[in-house]
Short mmCIF file of C-alpha atoms and ligand atoms in Angstrom, two decimals:
data_model
loop_
_atom_site.label_atom_id
_atom_site.label_comp_id
_atom_site.label_asym_id
_atom_site.label_seq_id
_atom_site.Cartn_x
_atom_site.Cartn_y
_atom_site.Cartn_z
CA MET K 509 0.05 0.23 -0.23
CA PRO K 510 1.31 3.50 -0.70
CA ALA K 511 2.64 5.34 2.33
CA GLY K 512 0.27 7.74 4.17
CA ASP K 513 -2.79 5.61 3.71
CA SER K 514 -4.89 4.95 6.79
CA PHE K 515 -4.02 1.96 8.75
CA PHE K 516 -6.71 1.28 11.77
CA ILE K 517 -5.88 -1.93 13.40
CA ALA K 518 -8.07 -3.83 16.23
CA THR K 519 -7.36 -6.57 18.91
CA PRO K 520 -10.13 -8.06 20.08
CA ILE K 521 -10.88 -6.31 23.62
CA PHE K 522 -10.42 -8.73 26.34
CA TYR K 523 -12.91 -10.43 28.63
CA VAL K 524 -11.94 -9.29 32.32
CA ASN K 525 -13.49 -12.29 33.66
CA ASP K 526 -9.94 -13.27 34.28
CA VAL K 527 -6.35 -12.25 34.24
CA PRO K 528 -4.23 -12.23 30.94
CA HIS K 529 -2.17 -15.21 29.70
CA ILE K 530 0.32 -15.31 26.93
CA GLY K 531 -2.14 -15.77 24.49
CA HIS K 532 -3.88 -12.45 25.10
CA ALA K 533 -0.04 -10.65 25.05
CA TYR K 534 0.67 -12.96 21.75
CA THR K 535 -2.57 -11.14 19.74
CA GLU K 536 -1.30 -7.74 21.24
CA VAL K 537 2.20 -8.05 19.99
CA ALA K 538 1.32 -8.91 16.71
CA ALA K 539 -1.16 -6.20 16.44
CA ASP K 540 1.56 -3.76 18.02
CA VAL K 541 4.33 -4.98 15.57
CA LEU K 542 1.96 -4.44 12.68
CA ALA K 543 0.78 -1.02 14.12
CA ARG K 544 4.61 0.25 14.17
CA TRP K 545 5.76 -1.05 11.15
CA HIS K 546 2.96 0.78 9.32
CA ARG K 547 3.28 3.78 11.76
CA GLN K 548 6.89 3.90 10.64
CA ARG K 549 6.47 3.70 6.68
CA GLY K 550 4.18 7.00 7.24
CA ASP K 551 1.07 5.67 7.41
CA ASP K 552 -1.55 6.86 9.38
CA THR K 553 -2.08 4.45 11.98
CA TRP K 554 -4.33 3.42 14.67
CA LEU K 555 -3.94 0.89 17.22
CA LEU K 556 -7.22 0.40 19.41
CA THR K 557 -7.31 -2.45 22.40
CA GLY K 558 -9.58 -2.59 25.37
CA THR K 559 -11.70 -4.75 27.73
CA ASP K 560 -15.26 -6.40 27.32
CA GLU K 561 -16.84 -5.91 30.71
CA HIS K 562 -20.45 -6.67 30.34
CA GLY K 563 -22.52 -10.58 30.21
CA GLN K 564 -23.56 -13.07 32.71
CA LYS K 565 -20.07 -14.36 33.19
CA ILE K 566 -18.71 -11.25 34.66
CA LEU K 567 -21.85 -10.63 36.68
CA ARG K 568 -21.40 -13.92 38.37
CA THR K 569 -17.73 -13.91 38.74
CA ALA K 570 -17.96 -10.67 40.55
CA THR K 571 -21.01 -11.43 42.53
CA SER K 572 -19.09 -14.79 43.55
CA HIS K 573 -16.33 -12.07 44.64
CA ASP K 574 -18.52 -10.02 47.03
CA VAL K 575 -18.20 -6.98 44.62
CA THR K 576 -19.82 -4.94 41.90
CA PRO K 577 -19.62 -5.93 38.24
CA GLN K 578 -18.30 -2.17 37.78
CA GLN K 579 -15.82 -2.77 40.37
CA TRP K 580 -14.42 -6.08 39.32
CA ALA K 581 -14.13 -4.82 35.90
CA ASP K 582 -12.43 -1.75 37.28
CA LYS K 583 -9.67 -3.82 39.30
CA LEU K 584 -9.04 -6.22 36.42
CA VAL K 585 -8.71 -3.47 34.11
CA THR K 586 -6.34 -1.36 36.63
CA GLU K 587 -4.29 -4.29 37.84
CA SER K 588 -4.20 -6.73 35.13
CA TRP K 589 -4.84 -5.82 31.72
CA LYS K 590 -3.12 -2.11 31.51
CA PRO K 591 -0.31 -3.70 33.03
CA LEU K 592 -0.34 -6.13 30.47
CA LEU K 593 0.19 -3.65 27.64
CA GLU K 594 3.42 -2.16 29.62
CA THR K 595 4.69 -5.67 29.95
CA VAL K 596 5.06 -6.17 26.18
CA ASP K 597 5.28 -2.60 25.43
CA ILE K 598 2.22 -2.12 23.66
CA SER K 599 2.14 1.56 21.50
CA ASN K 600 -1.72 1.27 21.53
CA ASP K 601 -3.56 4.79 20.70
CA ASP K 602 -6.60 3.88 22.66
CA PHE K 603 -7.79 1.98 25.16
CA ILE K 604 -11.58 1.34 25.24
CA ARG K 605 -13.97 -0.12 27.93
CA THR K 606 -17.63 -1.23 27.13
CA THR K 607 -18.24 0.53 30.28
CA ASP K 608 -17.21 3.70 28.61
CA GLU K 609 -19.92 6.41 28.32
CA ARG K 610 -18.80 6.83 24.55
CA HIS K 611 -19.34 3.22 23.98
CA GLU K 612 -22.61 2.66 25.66
CA ALA K 613 -24.04 5.56 23.69
CA GLY K 614 -22.84 4.23 20.56
CA VAL K 615 -24.17 0.90 20.88
CA GLN K 616 -27.25 2.67 21.49
CA LYS K 617 -27.21 4.49 18.75
CA PHE K 618 -26.35 1.82 16.34
CA LEU K 619 -28.56 -0.45 17.47
CA GLN K 620 -31.81 1.93 17.38
CA LYS K 621 -30.87 2.44 14.01
CA LEU K 622 -31.24 -1.48 13.14
CA TYR K 623 -34.26 -1.65 14.96
CA ASP K 624 -35.51 1.88 12.95
CA ASP K 625 -34.59 -0.06 9.85
CA GLY K 626 -36.54 -3.22 10.24
CA PHE K 627 -33.37 -5.13 11.25
CA ILE K 628 -34.49 -5.89 14.69
CA TYR K 629 -37.67 -8.03 15.67
CA GLN K 630 -39.19 -9.56 19.12
CA GLY K 631 -39.59 -13.06 19.46
CA GLU K 632 -39.43 -16.21 21.98
CA PHE K 633 -36.08 -18.18 21.61
CA GLU K 634 -35.27 -21.45 23.43
CA GLY K 635 -31.82 -22.81 23.07
CA SER K 636 -28.75 -24.31 24.92
CA TYR K 637 -26.48 -21.58 25.85
CA CYS K 638 -23.09 -21.80 27.55
CA VAL K 639 -22.06 -18.93 29.91
CA GLY K 640 -18.77 -19.36 29.24
CA CYS K 641 -18.92 -18.63 25.44
CA GLU K 642 -21.31 -16.07 26.07
CA GLU K 643 -23.14 -17.75 23.33
CA TYR K 644 -26.38 -20.38 22.31
CA LYS K 645 -24.99 -23.69 21.22
CA GLN K 646 -25.95 -25.51 18.46
CA PRO K 647 -26.32 -29.35 18.98
CA GLY K 648 -22.93 -29.97 16.99
CA ASP K 649 -21.22 -27.58 19.82
CA LEU K 650 -22.01 -29.99 22.20
CA VAL K 651 -20.04 -33.10 23.49
CA GLU K 652 -20.72 -35.83 26.10
CA GLY K 653 -19.39 -35.07 29.48
CA THR K 654 -17.18 -36.76 31.18
CA GLY K 655 -16.43 -36.96 34.86
CA PRO K 656 -18.50 -34.97 37.10
CA PHE K 657 -20.76 -34.06 34.00
CA GLU K 658 -20.51 -37.79 32.81
CA GLY K 659 -24.17 -38.18 31.12
CA GLU K 660 -24.68 -34.78 30.06
CA GLN K 661 -24.11 -32.73 26.99
CA VAL K 662 -21.67 -30.12 27.81
CA CYS K 663 -19.60 -27.27 25.85
CA ALA K 664 -16.90 -28.67 23.69
CA ILE K 665 -14.59 -25.70 24.63
CA HIS K 666 -15.38 -25.58 28.32
CA SER K 667 -16.37 -29.24 29.01
CA LYS K 668 -18.75 -27.82 31.03
CA PRO K 669 -23.06 -28.16 31.15
CA VAL K 670 -24.73 -25.58 28.91
CA GLU K 671 -28.16 -24.35 30.26
CA LEU K 672 -31.66 -24.18 28.57
CA LEU K 673 -32.84 -20.97 28.36
CA LYS K 674 -35.87 -19.52 27.44
CA GLU K 675 -36.53 -15.62 26.62
CA ASN K 676 -38.48 -13.61 25.02
CA ASN K 677 -35.96 -11.44 23.07
CA TYR K 678 -34.76 -9.09 20.42
CA PHE K 679 -33.66 -10.87 17.35
CA PHE K 680 -31.12 -9.22 14.34
CA ARG K 681 -32.15 -10.59 11.01
CA MET K 682 -28.93 -12.39 10.56
CA SER K 683 -30.46 -14.53 7.93
CA ASP K 684 -30.88 -11.94 5.45
CA PHE K 685 -27.27 -11.28 5.01
CA GLU K 686 -26.43 -14.89 4.12
CA GLN K 687 -25.84 -14.33 0.54
CA ARG K 688 -24.24 -11.13 0.74
CA LEU K 689 -21.73 -12.64 3.23
CA LEU K 690 -20.97 -15.41 1.01
CA ASP K 691 -20.96 -12.46 -1.71
CA LEU K 692 -18.21 -10.95 0.07
CA TYR K 693 -16.12 -14.00 1.06
CA GLU K 694 -16.01 -14.61 -2.95
CA GLN K 695 -15.57 -11.02 -4.05
CA GLN K 696 -12.77 -10.50 -1.48
CA PRO K 697 -11.00 -13.56 -0.90
CA ASP K 698 -8.51 -11.99 1.45
CA PHE K 699 -11.32 -10.60 3.68
CA VAL K 700 -10.75 -13.45 6.43
CA GLN K 701 -7.34 -14.51 6.52
CA PRO K 702 -5.79 -17.41 6.43
CA GLU K 703 -6.97 -19.78 4.01
CA THR K 704 -8.20 -22.40 7.24
CA VAL K 705 -9.92 -19.91 8.47
CA ARG K 706 -11.70 -18.28 5.67
CA ASN K 707 -12.75 -22.16 4.53
CA GLU K 708 -14.23 -22.64 8.11
CA ILE K 709 -16.38 -19.71 7.84
CA VAL K 710 -17.83 -19.94 3.98
CA GLN K 711 -18.73 -23.64 5.18
CA PHE K 712 -20.59 -22.35 8.34
CA VAL K 713 -22.27 -19.86 6.24
CA ARG K 714 -23.28 -21.97 3.72
CA GLN K 715 -24.94 -24.26 6.09
CA GLY K 716 -27.32 -21.63 6.96
CA LEU K 717 -27.54 -18.63 9.29
CA ARG K 718 -30.45 -18.37 11.70
CA ASP K 719 -31.40 -14.79 13.31
CA LEU K 720 -29.31 -13.54 16.58
CA SER K 721 -30.56 -13.19 19.57
CA ILE K 722 -29.21 -9.90 20.39
CA SER K 723 -31.03 -9.08 24.01
CA ARG K 724 -31.51 -10.60 27.35
CA GLN K 725 -34.12 -10.03 30.11
CA SER K 726 -32.28 -12.34 32.60
CA PHE K 727 -29.92 -10.06 34.21
CA ASP K 728 -29.09 -6.51 33.85
CA TRP K 729 -25.14 -6.33 33.59
CA GLY K 730 -24.70 -4.87 30.05
CA VAL K 731 -26.11 -1.51 27.83
CA LYS K 732 -29.69 -1.14 27.97
CA VAL K 733 -31.81 -1.22 24.83
CA PRO K 734 -33.12 1.85 24.31
CA TRP K 735 -36.44 1.28 23.25
CA ASP K 736 -36.86 -1.44 26.26
CA GLU K 737 -35.18 -0.77 29.26
CA GLU K 738 -36.04 -4.33 30.45
CA HIS K 739 -33.62 -5.89 28.16
CA VAL K 740 -29.86 -5.50 27.70
CA VAL K 741 -27.77 -6.01 24.79
CA TYR K 742 -26.18 -9.80 23.93
CA VAL K 743 -22.63 -9.08 25.37
CA TRP K 744 -20.93 -10.10 21.98
CA PHE K 745 -23.62 -7.47 19.82
CA ASP K 746 -22.29 -5.08 22.35
CA ALA K 747 -18.49 -5.86 22.33
CA LEU K 748 -18.01 -5.95 18.12
CA LEU K 749 -19.50 -2.41 18.18
CA ASN K 750 -15.87 -1.21 20.44
CA TYR K 751 -14.04 -0.98 16.96
CA VAL K 752 -16.53 1.64 15.57
CA THR K 753 -17.44 3.39 18.99
CA ALA K 754 -13.79 3.88 19.76
CA ILE K 755 -13.45 5.77 16.64
CA GLY K 756 -16.26 8.30 17.11
CA TYR K 757 -19.31 6.37 15.57
CA GLY K 758 -22.31 8.38 15.59
CA VAL K 759 -20.70 11.49 17.25
CA ASP K 760 -17.41 12.33 15.23
CA ASP K 761 -17.77 11.73 11.81
CA GLU K 762 -14.62 13.34 10.73
CA GLN K 763 -12.61 10.69 12.82
CA PHE K 764 -14.97 7.74 12.20
CA HIS K 765 -14.04 7.96 8.20
CA ARG K 766 -10.74 8.67 8.65
CA ARG K 767 -9.98 5.15 10.48
CA TRP K 768 -12.81 3.26 9.18
CA PRO K 769 -12.29 0.36 7.89
CA ALA K 770 -10.09 -1.70 10.34
CA VAL K 771 -7.99 -4.73 10.03
CA GLN K 772 -8.78 -6.97 12.89
CA LEU K 773 -6.49 -9.49 14.33
CA VAL K 774 -8.31 -12.06 16.26
CA GLY K 775 -7.93 -15.55 17.65
CA LYS K 776 -9.14 -18.28 15.40
CA ASP K 777 -11.92 -19.65 17.85
CA ILE K 778 -13.57 -16.07 17.74
CA ALA K 779 -13.55 -15.60 14.00
CA ARG K 780 -16.97 -16.63 13.43
CA PHE K 781 -17.94 -13.46 15.53
CA HIS K 782 -15.96 -11.17 13.72
CA ALA K 783 -16.25 -12.76 10.10
CA VAL K 784 -19.84 -13.43 9.90
CA ILE K 785 -21.90 -11.54 13.07
CA TRP K 786 -19.82 -8.40 12.94
CA PRO K 787 -19.99 -7.62 8.89
CA ALA K 788 -23.64 -8.66 8.92
CA MET K 789 -24.49 -5.93 11.46
CA LEU K 790 -22.15 -3.34 9.87
CA MET K 791 -24.06 -4.24 6.31
CA ALA K 792 -27.26 -3.79 8.07
CA ALA K 793 -26.14 -0.09 9.39
CA GLY K 794 -24.91 0.45 5.76
CA LEU K 795 -21.20 0.81 6.98
CA PRO K 796 -18.23 -0.82 5.17
CA VAL K 797 -17.17 -4.06 6.44
CA PRO K 798 -13.55 -4.51 7.92
CA LYS K 799 -10.71 -4.52 5.48
CA ALA K 800 -9.41 -8.07 6.73
CA VAL K 801 -9.94 -10.22 9.41
CA PHE K 802 -7.21 -12.33 10.55
CA GLY K 803 -7.61 -15.37 12.50
CA HIS K 804 -4.60 -16.65 14.61
CA GLY K 805 -3.45 -19.81 15.82
CA TRP K 806 -3.15 -21.02 19.21
CA LEU K 807 -0.49 -21.15 21.49
CA LEU K 808 0.42 -24.51 22.82
CA VAL K 809 2.14 -25.31 25.79
CA GLY K 810 2.86 -29.32 25.93
CA GLY K 811 0.30 -29.45 22.92
CA GLU K 812 -2.36 -28.04 25.22
CA LYS K 813 -4.35 -24.78 24.14
CA MET K 814 -3.10 -22.19 26.41
CA SER K 815 -5.92 -21.04 28.90
CA LYS K 816 -6.14 -20.61 32.57
CA SER K 817 -8.73 -22.97 33.02
CA LYS K 818 -6.65 -25.93 31.46
CA LEU K 819 -3.66 -24.98 33.92
CA THR K 820 -1.44 -24.09 31.47
CA GLY K 821 -1.77 -20.58 31.49
CA ILE K 822 1.71 -18.77 31.72
CA ALA K 823 1.61 -14.95 32.89
CA PRO K 824 3.28 -12.85 30.39
CA GLN K 825 5.50 -11.20 33.04
CA GLN K 826 7.05 -14.87 33.88
CA ILE K 827 8.67 -14.86 30.86
CA THR K 828 9.47 -10.92 30.32
CA ASP K 829 11.03 -11.20 34.03
CA VAL K 830 13.58 -13.68 32.73
CA PHE K 831 14.07 -12.78 28.90
CA GLY K 832 12.73 -8.88 28.79
CA ALA K 833 9.84 -7.34 26.75
CA ASP K 834 12.21 -7.51 23.42
CA ALA K 835 13.05 -11.23 23.83
CA PHE K 836 9.31 -11.92 24.31
CA ARG K 837 7.96 -10.30 21.11
CA TYR K 838 10.89 -11.34 19.20
CA TYR K 839 10.19 -14.96 19.95
CA PHE K 840 6.75 -15.02 19.67
CA MET K 841 6.58 -13.56 16.28
CA ARG K 842 9.71 -15.49 15.01
CA ALA K 843 8.98 -18.93 16.40
CA ILE K 844 5.16 -19.23 15.27
CA THR K 845 4.06 -19.15 11.59
CA PHE K 846 1.21 -16.11 12.19
CA GLY K 847 -1.78 -17.68 11.31
CA GLN K 848 -1.13 -21.44 12.60
CA ASP K 849 -1.10 -23.07 16.15
CA GLY K 850 2.52 -23.01 17.75
CA ASN K 851 4.31 -24.66 20.56
CA PHE K 852 5.77 -22.29 23.39
CA SER K 853 8.53 -24.04 25.59
CA TRP K 854 10.79 -22.37 27.89
CA GLU K 855 13.92 -24.38 25.93
CA ASP K 856 13.00 -23.16 22.72
CA ILE K 857 12.77 -19.34 24.31
CA ALA K 858 16.42 -19.69 25.94
CA ALA K 859 18.11 -21.22 22.70
CA ARG K 860 16.83 -18.55 20.39
CA TYR K 861 17.34 -15.88 22.93
CA GLN K 862 21.18 -17.21 23.07
CA ALA K 863 21.57 -18.22 19.25
CA GLU K 864 19.55 -15.34 17.27
CA LEU K 865 19.41 -11.91 20.10
CA ALA K 866 22.52 -12.25 22.13
CA ASN K 867 24.92 -14.01 19.61
CA GLY K 868 23.48 -13.35 16.43
CA PHE K 869 22.24 -9.77 16.70
CA GLY K 870 23.57 -8.43 19.87
CA ASN K 871 26.92 -9.60 19.47
CA LEU K 872 27.18 -7.78 15.84
CA ALA K 873 26.28 -4.48 17.49
CA SER K 874 28.96 -4.61 20.37
CA ARG K 875 31.47 -6.05 17.91
CA VAL K 876 31.05 -3.03 15.21
CA VAL K 877 30.42 -0.40 17.81
CA ALA K 878 33.32 -1.65 19.62
CA MET K 879 35.84 -1.71 16.46
CA ILE K 880 34.67 1.84 15.42
CA THR K 881 35.88 3.16 18.69
CA ARG K 882 38.92 1.08 19.10
CA TYR K 883 40.31 1.80 15.42
CA PHE K 884 39.24 5.18 14.83
CA ASP K 885 38.32 6.79 18.01
CA GLY K 886 34.77 6.30 17.50
CA VAL K 887 34.64 8.74 14.31
CA VAL K 888 32.32 7.01 11.71
CA PRO K 889 34.89 6.30 9.14
CA VAL K 890 34.13 7.12 5.25
CA ALA K 891 33.99 4.30 2.84
CA GLY K 892 36.50 4.43 -0.24
CA GLU K 893 36.07 2.18 -3.14
CA LEU K 894 33.77 -0.58 -2.99
CA THR K 895 34.38 -4.16 -3.61
CA ASP K 896 32.17 -6.79 -4.41
CA ALA K 897 31.30 -7.80 -0.94
CA ASP K 898 30.53 -4.52 0.34
CA LEU K 899 28.26 -4.44 -2.39
CA ALA K 900 26.39 -7.35 -1.76
CA ILE K 901 25.82 -5.91 1.78
CA ARG K 902 24.13 -2.83 0.14
CA GLU K 903 21.87 -5.17 -1.93
CA THR K 904 21.20 -7.61 0.85
CA GLU K 905 19.81 -4.62 2.87
CA LEU K 906 17.44 -3.26 -0.14
CA ARG K 907 16.62 -6.69 -1.14
CA VAL K 908 15.54 -7.81 2.94
CA THR K 909 13.88 -4.27 3.36
CA ALA K 910 11.37 -5.04 0.21
CA ALA K 911 10.86 -8.77 1.75
CA ALA K 912 9.90 -7.54 5.12
CA ASP K 913 7.71 -4.89 4.04
CA ALA K 914 5.91 -7.37 1.75
CA ALA K 915 5.51 -9.85 4.18
CA ILE K 916 3.81 -7.36 6.95
CA GLU K 917 1.57 -6.73 3.93
CA ARG K 918 0.44 -9.98 4.02
CA PHE K 919 0.51 -10.40 7.67
CA ALA K 920 3.42 -12.71 7.50
CA ILE K 921 5.09 -11.52 10.49
CA ASN K 922 7.83 -14.46 11.04
CA GLU K 923 8.32 -14.42 7.42
CA ALA K 924 9.59 -10.48 7.72
CA LEU K 925 11.56 -11.56 10.56
CA ALA K 926 13.06 -14.18 8.78
CA SER K 927 14.02 -11.71 5.69
CA ILE K 928 15.67 -9.20 8.27
CA TRP K 929 17.88 -12.13 9.70
CA GLU K 930 18.95 -12.62 6.58
CA LEU K 931 20.91 -9.48 6.74
CA VAL K 932 21.82 -10.42 10.30
CA ASP K 933 23.57 -13.33 9.14
CA ALA K 934 25.01 -11.74 5.75
CA LEU K 935 26.89 -9.08 8.06
CA ASN K 936 28.04 -11.53 10.78
CA GLY K 937 29.60 -13.33 7.79
CA TYR K 938 30.95 -10.30 6.10
CA ILE K 939 32.68 -9.36 9.34
CA THR K 940 34.21 -12.82 9.55
CA GLU K 941 35.52 -12.74 5.78
CA GLN K 942 36.70 -9.36 6.01
CA GLU K 943 38.60 -9.84 9.37
CA PRO K 944 38.63 -5.89 10.39
CA TRP K 945 41.31 -7.00 13.23
CA ALA K 946 43.60 -8.26 10.63
CA LEU K 947 43.26 -5.18 8.57
CA ALA K 948 43.59 -2.84 11.59
CA LYS K 949 47.10 -4.36 11.90
CA HIS K 950 48.69 -2.91 8.71
CA ASP K 951 49.03 0.85 8.32
CA ASP K 952 48.69 0.41 4.34
CA GLN K 953 45.12 -1.60 5.02
CA ARG K 954 43.77 1.81 6.38
CA GLU K 955 41.56 2.79 3.87
CA ARG K 956 40.16 -1.03 3.72
CA LEU K 957 39.68 -1.06 7.02
CA ALA K 958 37.49 2.27 7.05
CA THR K 959 35.36 0.78 3.83
CA VAL K 960 34.98 -2.21 5.89
CA LEU K 961 33.65 -0.78 9.07
CA SER K 962 32.04 1.90 7.53
CA THR K 963 29.83 -0.71 5.79
CA ALA K 964 29.06 -2.84 8.61
CA LEU K 965 27.97 0.11 10.35
CA ARG K 966 25.44 1.23 7.23
CA GLY K 967 24.28 -2.63 7.80
CA LEU K 968 23.81 -2.54 11.31
CA GLY K 969 21.44 0.90 10.99
CA THR K 970 19.39 -0.40 8.51
CA LEU K 971 18.74 -3.38 10.65
CA THR K 972 18.24 -1.12 13.99
CA VAL K 973 15.58 0.66 11.64
CA LEU K 974 13.89 -2.62 10.30
CA LEU K 975 13.92 -4.60 13.62
CA SER K 976 12.61 -1.51 15.67
CA PRO K 977 8.82 -2.64 15.07
CA PHE K 978 9.92 -5.63 16.83
CA ILE K 979 12.79 -4.90 19.29
CA PRO K 980 11.85 -1.39 20.63
CA THR K 981 13.87 -1.14 23.47
CA ALA K 982 16.98 -2.85 22.28
CA THR K 983 16.89 -1.04 18.88
CA HIS K 984 16.35 2.13 21.07
CA THR K 985 20.01 2.08 23.03
CA LEU K 986 21.70 0.98 19.81
CA TRP K 987 20.38 3.67 17.97
CA GLU K 988 21.44 6.39 20.68
CA SER K 989 25.17 5.04 19.76
CA ILE K 990 24.74 5.20 16.37
CA GLY K 991 22.14 7.15 14.89
CA GLN K 992 20.87 10.51 14.06
CA GLY K 993 17.49 11.86 14.99
CA THR K 994 14.53 9.77 16.20
CA LEU K 995 14.74 5.87 15.43
CA THR K 996 11.10 5.65 15.43
CA SER K 997 10.72 8.59 12.53
CA GLN K 998 13.07 6.69 10.18
CA PRO K 999 11.02 5.18 7.20
CA VAL K 1000 11.09 1.42 7.62
CA ASP K 1001 10.21 0.98 3.84
CA ARG K 1002 13.40 2.93 3.05
CA ALA K 1003 15.41 1.59 6.10
CA ALA K 1004 18.92 1.72 4.07
CA GLU K 1005 18.67 5.43 3.91
CA TRP K 1006 19.46 6.09 7.68
CA SER K 1007 21.77 8.49 8.54
CA SER K 1008 24.93 7.88 11.38
CA ALA K 1009 25.68 10.05 14.02
CA PRO K 1010 29.29 11.70 13.08
CA ALA K 1011 30.67 9.45 15.70
CA VAL K 1012 29.54 6.17 17.81
CA VAL K 1013 28.93 6.24 21.39
CA PRO K 1014 29.93 2.91 23.00
CA LEU K 1015 27.44 0.68 24.23
CA ALA K 1016 27.54 0.44 28.17
CA ALA K 1017 26.48 -3.32 28.06
CA GLY K 1018 25.44 -6.06 25.89
CA LEU K 1019 21.87 -5.46 24.27
CA PHE K 1020 21.05 -8.98 25.48
CA PRO K 1021 22.57 -10.12 28.61
CA ARG K 1022 23.52 -13.46 29.53
CA ILE K 1023 20.69 -15.57 30.99
CA GLU K 1024 21.58 -17.58 34.34
CA GLN K 1025 18.46 -18.89 35.15
CA PRO K 1026 16.52 -19.67 31.60
CA GLU K 1027 13.30 -21.05 33.42
CA PRO K 1028 11.84 -19.38 36.58
CA ALA K 1029 12.20 -21.85 39.63
CA ALA K 1030 9.04 -23.53 40.08
ZN1 LIG N 1335 -18.54 -22.86 26.00
#
């Protein structure tokens, strides 16, 4: 896309029922890397995240802790969810809570419009409801229970019994949008990504869509239905609207049209809500659908999906306390193919930390800065005539920049990093071959030494620009030592055009210090 375009990216808003695990941090980091990259190529970027605070599950959790649902939500947002963003260094532009006044007003406005336009009607509904999912379940979504629930039908995700609910509710005419949705998936094949998730969604809609029950009468923790205050809005219908209420839907048209439509990252388990219900809601309101809905995979620990309830939940801070936020970000973006499930292990992150960050990139940076300090008193040397080896480094800088930019454009975050790492490897190989320490022993090789270190420094600066969306802290430190201006204002899609300071400043310590204890004590 041409630089300067609007790039609005949203994570799902997180349910405040519980505390964050590394799966939540994974989604945040992926969205943040994409946002930082786009921001740094000059796009009009906006990163939105936030929390989902309504619904029966929150009400029950709060009640069981003897607090009001609002108190419960406030506590979790302050103590867990906002700190998560700091733990993994998220550069969000906004944080929306579904209990925000701006959100509740926007939900009511949207709902009233759909009601006035005939997309909402009143009806009787009976179905099996999973409070864990906050969703009515189809018979095919249920499985035989085990253990205490043997002989009962349970939710396949939560392994807990469902509740038979009968309610007089308001319904959204979702079935009206079946064909329009199928046309959308057909005409805009990259609307749902990756392919596996897209196929699942198309398959699901082809089986036929039922109208959606969008209000509840049995409890009152939610946004009131504007024309019938006995009802609160179904928590998913409420939550999905955050993506437009946050950017001024119904109150600030200028902001809204500047940002919308969004790119939306979601876990694949909630892709249905985002790729079926959400575009149908938008179509009903006469608004454009999202640019893309990307369903990423699950993080597995020992082959099991990460979740608190399955006892495999790992708090992001357990990892950042040992390795730091940069390594957390790098590891999950590099080791897992974005869009597929991926396994986390302490051994794997420790190995990559050592080999790739400390030895690969960190060591390269230390050596180049140290040699310029030692052989040229820190003054950045001017290159003389370039050999093929020097030109090959320049060529690699340009090639990996273009490859990484193209990979980011198609959400292939891990491929972008793999491309950038070709430059890390090329520079390490170049230094080994050119042996600047040997050149330094001969006065008549002075010009060649200047050319080699100048070439290495140029490559290192390009790397710093390219890696800044991924590892913002280490690259900032390195930039303070070698660069001119602000790192985050260097155009990432023209990374090789960076300007070095007249002299380098020695690095006080390694960018990635040695880790003594790669796994936290149990
Ligand atoms: Zn469930």
